[in-house]
Structures are given as structure tokens and as C-alpha cells.
Tab-separated table of C-alpha atoms in Angstrom:
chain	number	residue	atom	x	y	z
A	1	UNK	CA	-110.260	-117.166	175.198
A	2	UNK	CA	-112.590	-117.994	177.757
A	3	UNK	CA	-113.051	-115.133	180.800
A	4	UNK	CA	-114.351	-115.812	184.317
A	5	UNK	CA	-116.261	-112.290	185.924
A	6	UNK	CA	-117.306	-111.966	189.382
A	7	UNK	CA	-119.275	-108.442	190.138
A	8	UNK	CA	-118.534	-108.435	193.535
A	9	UNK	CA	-115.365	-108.074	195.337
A	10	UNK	CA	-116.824	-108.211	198.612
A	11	UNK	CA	-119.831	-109.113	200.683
A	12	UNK	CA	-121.216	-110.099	203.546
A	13	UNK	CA	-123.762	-111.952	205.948
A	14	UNK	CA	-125.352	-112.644	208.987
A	15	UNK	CA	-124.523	-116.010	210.414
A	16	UNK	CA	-127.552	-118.254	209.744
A	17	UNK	CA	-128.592	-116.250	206.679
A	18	UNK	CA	-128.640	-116.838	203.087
A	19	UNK	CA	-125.946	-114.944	200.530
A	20	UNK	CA	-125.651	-115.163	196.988
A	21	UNK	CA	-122.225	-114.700	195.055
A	22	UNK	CA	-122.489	-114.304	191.241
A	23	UNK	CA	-120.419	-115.308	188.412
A	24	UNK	CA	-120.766	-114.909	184.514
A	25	UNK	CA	-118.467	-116.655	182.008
A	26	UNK	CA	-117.887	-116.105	178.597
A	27	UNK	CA	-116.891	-118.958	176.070
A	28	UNK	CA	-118.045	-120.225	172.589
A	29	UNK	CA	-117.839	-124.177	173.777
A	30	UNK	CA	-120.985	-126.388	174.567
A	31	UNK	CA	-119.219	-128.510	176.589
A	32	UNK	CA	-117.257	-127.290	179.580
A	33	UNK	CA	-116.968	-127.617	183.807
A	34	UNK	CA	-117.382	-124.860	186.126
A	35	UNK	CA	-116.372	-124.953	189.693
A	36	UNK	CA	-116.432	-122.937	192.925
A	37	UNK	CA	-113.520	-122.695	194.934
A	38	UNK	CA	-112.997	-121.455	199.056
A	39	UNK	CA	-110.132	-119.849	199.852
A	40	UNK	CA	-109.680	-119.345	203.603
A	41	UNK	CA	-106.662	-117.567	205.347
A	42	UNK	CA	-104.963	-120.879	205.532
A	43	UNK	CA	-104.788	-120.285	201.727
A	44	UNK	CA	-105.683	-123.511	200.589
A	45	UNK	CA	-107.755	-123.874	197.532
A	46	UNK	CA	-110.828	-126.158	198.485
A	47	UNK	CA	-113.396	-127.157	195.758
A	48	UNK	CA	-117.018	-126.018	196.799
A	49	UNK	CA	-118.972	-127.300	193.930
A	50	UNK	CA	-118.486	-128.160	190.569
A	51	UNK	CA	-120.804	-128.469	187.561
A	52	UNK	CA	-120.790	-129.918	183.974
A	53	UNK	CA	-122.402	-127.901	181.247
A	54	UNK	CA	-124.435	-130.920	179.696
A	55	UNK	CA	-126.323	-131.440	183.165
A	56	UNK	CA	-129.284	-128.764	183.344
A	57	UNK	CA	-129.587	-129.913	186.907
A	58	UNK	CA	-128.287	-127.694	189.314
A	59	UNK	CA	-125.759	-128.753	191.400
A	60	UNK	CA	-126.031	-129.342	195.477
A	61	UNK	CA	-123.797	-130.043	197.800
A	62	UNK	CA	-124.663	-130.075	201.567
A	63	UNK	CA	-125.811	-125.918	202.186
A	64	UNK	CA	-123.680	-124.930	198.938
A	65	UNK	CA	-125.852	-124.959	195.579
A	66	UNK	CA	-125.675	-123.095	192.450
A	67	UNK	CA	-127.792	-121.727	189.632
A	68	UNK	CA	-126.585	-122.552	186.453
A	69	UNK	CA	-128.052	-120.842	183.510
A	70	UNK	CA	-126.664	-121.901	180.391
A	71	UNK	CA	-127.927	-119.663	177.956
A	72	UNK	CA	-126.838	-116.163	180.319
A	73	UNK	CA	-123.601	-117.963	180.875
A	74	UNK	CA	-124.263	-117.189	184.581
A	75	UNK	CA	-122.893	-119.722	187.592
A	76	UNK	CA	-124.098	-118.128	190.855
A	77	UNK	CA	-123.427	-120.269	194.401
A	78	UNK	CA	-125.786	-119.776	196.973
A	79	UNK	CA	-124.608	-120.694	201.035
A	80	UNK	CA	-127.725	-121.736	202.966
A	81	UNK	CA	-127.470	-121.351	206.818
A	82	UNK	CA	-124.216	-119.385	206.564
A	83	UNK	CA	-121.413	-120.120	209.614
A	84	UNK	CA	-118.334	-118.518	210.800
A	85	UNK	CA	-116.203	-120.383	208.538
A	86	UNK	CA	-117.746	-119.399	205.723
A	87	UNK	CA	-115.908	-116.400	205.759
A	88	UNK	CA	-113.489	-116.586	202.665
A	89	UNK	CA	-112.532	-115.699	199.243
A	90	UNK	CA	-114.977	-117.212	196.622
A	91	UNK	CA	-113.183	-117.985	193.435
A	92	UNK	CA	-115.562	-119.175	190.471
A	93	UNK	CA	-113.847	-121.177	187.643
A	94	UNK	CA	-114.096	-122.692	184.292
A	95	UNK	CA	-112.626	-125.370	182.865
A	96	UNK	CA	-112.412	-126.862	178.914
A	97	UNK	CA	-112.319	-130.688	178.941
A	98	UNK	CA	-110.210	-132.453	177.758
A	99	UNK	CA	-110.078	-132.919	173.551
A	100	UNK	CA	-111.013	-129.686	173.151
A	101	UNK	CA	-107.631	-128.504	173.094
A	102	UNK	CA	-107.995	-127.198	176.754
A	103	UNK	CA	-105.618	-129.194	178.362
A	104	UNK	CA	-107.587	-128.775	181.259
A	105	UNK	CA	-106.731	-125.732	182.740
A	106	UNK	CA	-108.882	-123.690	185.190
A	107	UNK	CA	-109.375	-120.101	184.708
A	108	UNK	CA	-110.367	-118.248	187.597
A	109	UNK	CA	-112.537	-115.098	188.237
A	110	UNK	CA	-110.853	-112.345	190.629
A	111	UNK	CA	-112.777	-113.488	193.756
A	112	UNK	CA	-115.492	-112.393	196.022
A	113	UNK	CA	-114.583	-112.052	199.281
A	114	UNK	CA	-117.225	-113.329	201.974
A	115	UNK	CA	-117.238	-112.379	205.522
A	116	UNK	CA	-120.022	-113.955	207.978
A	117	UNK	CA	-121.107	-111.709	210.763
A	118	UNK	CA	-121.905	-113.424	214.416
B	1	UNK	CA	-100.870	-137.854	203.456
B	2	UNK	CA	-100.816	-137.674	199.415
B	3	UNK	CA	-100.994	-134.515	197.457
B	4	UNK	CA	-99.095	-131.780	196.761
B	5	UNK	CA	-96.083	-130.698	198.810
B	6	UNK	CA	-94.536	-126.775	197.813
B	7	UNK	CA	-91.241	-126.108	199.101
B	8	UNK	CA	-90.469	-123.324	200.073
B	9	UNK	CA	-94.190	-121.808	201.860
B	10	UNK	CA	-92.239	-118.203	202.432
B	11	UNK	CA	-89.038	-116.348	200.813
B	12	UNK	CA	-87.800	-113.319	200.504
B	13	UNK	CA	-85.278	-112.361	197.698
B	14	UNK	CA	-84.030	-109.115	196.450
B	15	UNK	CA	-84.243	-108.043	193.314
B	16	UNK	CA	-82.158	-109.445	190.768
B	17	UNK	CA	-81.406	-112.497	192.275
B	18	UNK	CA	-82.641	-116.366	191.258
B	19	UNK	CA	-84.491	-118.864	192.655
B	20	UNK	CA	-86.530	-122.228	192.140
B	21	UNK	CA	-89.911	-123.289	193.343
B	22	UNK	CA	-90.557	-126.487	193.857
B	23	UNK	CA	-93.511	-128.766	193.415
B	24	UNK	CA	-93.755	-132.420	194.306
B	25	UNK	CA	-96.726	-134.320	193.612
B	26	UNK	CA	-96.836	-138.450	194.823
B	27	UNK	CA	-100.310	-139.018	193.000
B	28	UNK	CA	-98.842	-140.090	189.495
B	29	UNK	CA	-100.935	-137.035	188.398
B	30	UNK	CA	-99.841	-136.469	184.566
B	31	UNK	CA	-100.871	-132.417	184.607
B	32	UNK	CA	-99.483	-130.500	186.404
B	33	UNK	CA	-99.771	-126.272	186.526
B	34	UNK	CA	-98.094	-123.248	188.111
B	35	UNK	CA	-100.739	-120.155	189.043
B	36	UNK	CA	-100.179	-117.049	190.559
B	37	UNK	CA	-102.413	-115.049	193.164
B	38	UNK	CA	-102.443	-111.611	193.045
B	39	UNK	CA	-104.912	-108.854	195.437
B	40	UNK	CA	-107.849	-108.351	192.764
B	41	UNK	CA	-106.650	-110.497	190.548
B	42	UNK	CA	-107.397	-114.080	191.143
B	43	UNK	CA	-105.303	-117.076	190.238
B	44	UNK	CA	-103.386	-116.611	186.860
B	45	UNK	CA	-102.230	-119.756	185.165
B	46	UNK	CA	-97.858	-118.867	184.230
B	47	UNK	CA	-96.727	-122.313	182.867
B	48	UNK	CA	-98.346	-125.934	182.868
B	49	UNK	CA	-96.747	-129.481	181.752
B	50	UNK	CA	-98.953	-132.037	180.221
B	51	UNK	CA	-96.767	-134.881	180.816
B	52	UNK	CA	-92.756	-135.241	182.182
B	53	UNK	CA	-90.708	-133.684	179.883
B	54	UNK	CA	-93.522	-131.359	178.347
B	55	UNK	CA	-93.905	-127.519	179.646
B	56	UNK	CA	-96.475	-125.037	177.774
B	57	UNK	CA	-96.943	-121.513	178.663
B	58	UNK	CA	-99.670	-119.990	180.318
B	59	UNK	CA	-101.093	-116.561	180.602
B	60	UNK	CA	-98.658	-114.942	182.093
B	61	UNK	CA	-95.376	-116.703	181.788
B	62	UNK	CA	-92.844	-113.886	181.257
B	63	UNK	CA	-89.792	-113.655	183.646
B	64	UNK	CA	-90.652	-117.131	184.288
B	65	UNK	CA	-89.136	-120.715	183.205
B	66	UNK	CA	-90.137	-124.105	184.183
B	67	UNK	CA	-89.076	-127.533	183.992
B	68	UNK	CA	-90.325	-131.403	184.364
B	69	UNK	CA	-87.413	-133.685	184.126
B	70	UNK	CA	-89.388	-135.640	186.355
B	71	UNK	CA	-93.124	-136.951	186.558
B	72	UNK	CA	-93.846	-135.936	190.202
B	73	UNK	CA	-91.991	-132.902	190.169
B	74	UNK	CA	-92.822	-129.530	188.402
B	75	UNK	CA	-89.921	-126.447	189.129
B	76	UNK	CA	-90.982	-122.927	188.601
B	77	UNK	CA	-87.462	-120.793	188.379
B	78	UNK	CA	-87.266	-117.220	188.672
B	79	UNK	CA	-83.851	-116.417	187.041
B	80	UNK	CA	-83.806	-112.307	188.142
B	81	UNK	CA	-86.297	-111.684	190.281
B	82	UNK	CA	-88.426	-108.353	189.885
B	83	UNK	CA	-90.353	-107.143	192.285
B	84	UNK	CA	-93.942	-107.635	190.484
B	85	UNK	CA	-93.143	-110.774	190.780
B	86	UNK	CA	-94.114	-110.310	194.630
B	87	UNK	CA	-97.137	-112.831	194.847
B	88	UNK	CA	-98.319	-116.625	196.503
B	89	UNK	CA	-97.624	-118.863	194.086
B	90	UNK	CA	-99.890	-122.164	193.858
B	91	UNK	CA	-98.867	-125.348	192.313
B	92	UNK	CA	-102.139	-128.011	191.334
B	93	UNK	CA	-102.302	-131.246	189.230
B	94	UNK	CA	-104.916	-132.994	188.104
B	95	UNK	CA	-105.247	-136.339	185.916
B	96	UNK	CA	-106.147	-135.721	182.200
B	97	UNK	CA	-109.910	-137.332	181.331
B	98	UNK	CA	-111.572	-137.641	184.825
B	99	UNK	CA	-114.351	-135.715	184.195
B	100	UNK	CA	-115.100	-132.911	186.611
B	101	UNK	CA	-112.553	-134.414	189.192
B	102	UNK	CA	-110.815	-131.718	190.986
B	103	UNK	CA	-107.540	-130.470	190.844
B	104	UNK	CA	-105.276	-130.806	194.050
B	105	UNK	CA	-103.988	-128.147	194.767
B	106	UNK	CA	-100.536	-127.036	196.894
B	107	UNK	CA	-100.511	-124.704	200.228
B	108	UNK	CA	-98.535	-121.539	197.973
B	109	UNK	CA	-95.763	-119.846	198.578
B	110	UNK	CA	-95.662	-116.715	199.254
B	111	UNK	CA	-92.923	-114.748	197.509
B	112	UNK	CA	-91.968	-110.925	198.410
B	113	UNK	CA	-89.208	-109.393	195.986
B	114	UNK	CA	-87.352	-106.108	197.865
């Protein structure tokens, strides 16, 4: 069975600054997704990121990217410029496609919980 | 606005008694999944359905039964209520084979057991 660790249960940042939140996986599939999720105190699960395994280009998405390393099974995000509403739980996710017998479901780390400082 | 509509967002029940959590989802989504969120503990998958009429179990799917009689509508039912089942529940669904497209997930509903 696939497991999802994040290290740190809580951090935090200056507005403006940089953070980094780790993640490691474990799993014995080549092909798979991983995904950061944001989860404010409205509660709703927003997707961050996403990556597929085959790509060994990192993914970007505005001031979100991550480094994916493949062979550590390590998927850390990095927040660029941090703001206010940043602040949030960080959950990292993986995700077996479809035909591997996965049926697609996510399975989350326990969540690092990021508070920006004005 | 579509997506995925929980009813209800709070209850409270004592223990021992029964209730059902509703999902609704209006995007013809074929998966569909029931997590849990507890402090420390991230989301935990309980049951999911693969298709209307289909349910599977999850991680954690004891004390729990679910039910998809219909395609856009996936019922979580708690039949005696304990109070580690205090927890938000989330409800997603996703279509099968789209890549790395997201799943959409509900608001929760937060559930306290006395």
C-alpha cells in the first residue's frame, strides 16, 4: 500500500518570503500522480499543483512549484512571495491511475500546517 | 454552480443513534469517494463507488455503510453512532481516465458524536 509522509506538522513565514513544505511517498509503481492540496478555514479542499511521475519536469504553477525527485520518492512544494492567504493546511497526495487497479483514489499525508506572518 | 453539494455542513447526534450523509454530485462524475478528516491525521478514504450501484471499502470503513442507488448521489450512513466517529467528513468525485484532472471535492460536514 502506498503511504504519503509529511515531516512537518507546522511552519511558518514571513509574508513575502520563501517556505518549503516536504513530502516523501512510498510506492512500488512507475507510473503514478501526486498532488498538493490547500486547505483553508473555509475547509475546502483546493488543488495547488499536481504532477505525473513520467514528466521529469517540475511542475509550476503561478508562485507554487515543486521538486520532484523520483528516485528519493520526495514531492516538496515551494510558495514564492508568500501572502496572507497562504496561511493553511498543506496536504500532499498520491494517486494510482487508472488500470493499475487504483481506482483512482487519493491518499493523503497528515498535513503541514502553514501560517504567513505580516 | 456545478460540483458537489453535502447536506448536512453541521450535526450533532448522540451516541447510539443513526444518521445519513448525503452527497450530490450534477457533473455525471462516475467515482465518487467518502474521506474523513481527523486533527493529525489527514484525509482517510472510508468507502468509494466506482460506478451507480457499485460501493468498495476504503481504509477505514468500519461502523460505516454506504450506498449508490443513484449516479449523482453517494450516502454515507452511520447506523449507531460512536463518538470516534466525531470528524468533517468530505465527499469528492472525479471521472475515471482523465489523467491528472482533479477531484472536486464537497465543503464537509462536520460531525460531533456526544
Amino acid at each position: 500500500a502506498q503511504t504519503v509522509t509529511q515531516s512537518q506538522p507546522e511552519m511558518s513565514v514571513q509574508e513575502a518570503e520563501t517556505v518549503t513544505l516536504s513530502c516523501t511517498y512510498d510506492t512500488s509503481e512507475s507510473n503514478y500522480y501526486l498532488f498538493w492540496y490547500k486547505q483553508p478555514p473555509s475547509r475546502q479542499m483546493i488543488l495547488v499543483i499536481r504532477q505525473e511521475a513520467y514528466k521529469q519536469q517540475n511542475a509550476t504553477e503561478n508562485r507554487f512549484s515543486v521538486n520532484f525527485q523520483k528516485a528519493a520518492k520526495s514531492f516538496s512544494l515551494k510558495i514564492s512571495d508568500s501572502q496572507l492567504g497562504d496561511t493553511a493546511m498543506y496536504f500532499c497526495a498520491f494517486m494510482k491511475p487508472l488500470g493499475q487497479g487504483g481506482s483512482e483514489k487519493l491518499v493523503f499525508g497528515k498535513g503541514t500546517k502553514l501560517t504567513v506572518n505580516p | 454552480n456545478a460540483g458537489v453539494t453535502q447536506t448536512p455542513k453541521f450535526r450533532v447526534l448522540k451516541t447510539g443513534q443513526s444518521m445519513t450523509l448525503l452527497c450530490a454530485q450534477d457533473m455525471n462524475h462516475e467515482y465518487m469517494y467518502w474521506y474523513r478528516q481527523d486533527p493529525g491525521m489527514g484525509l482517510r478514504l472510508i468507502h468509494y463507488s466506482v460506478g451507480e450501484g457499485t460501493t468498495a471499502k476504503g481504509e477505514v470503513p468500519d461502523g460505516y455503510n454506504v450506498s449508490r442507488l443513484k449516479k449523482q448521489n453517494f450516502l454515507l450512513g452511520l447506523e449507531s453512532a460512536a463518538p470516534s466517529q466525531t470528524s468533517v467528513y468530505f465527499c469528492a468525485s472525479r471521472q475515471p481516465g482523465q489523467g491528472a484532472s482533479q477531484y472536486t471535492f464537497g465543503s464537509g460536514t462536520r460531525l460531533t458524536v456526544v
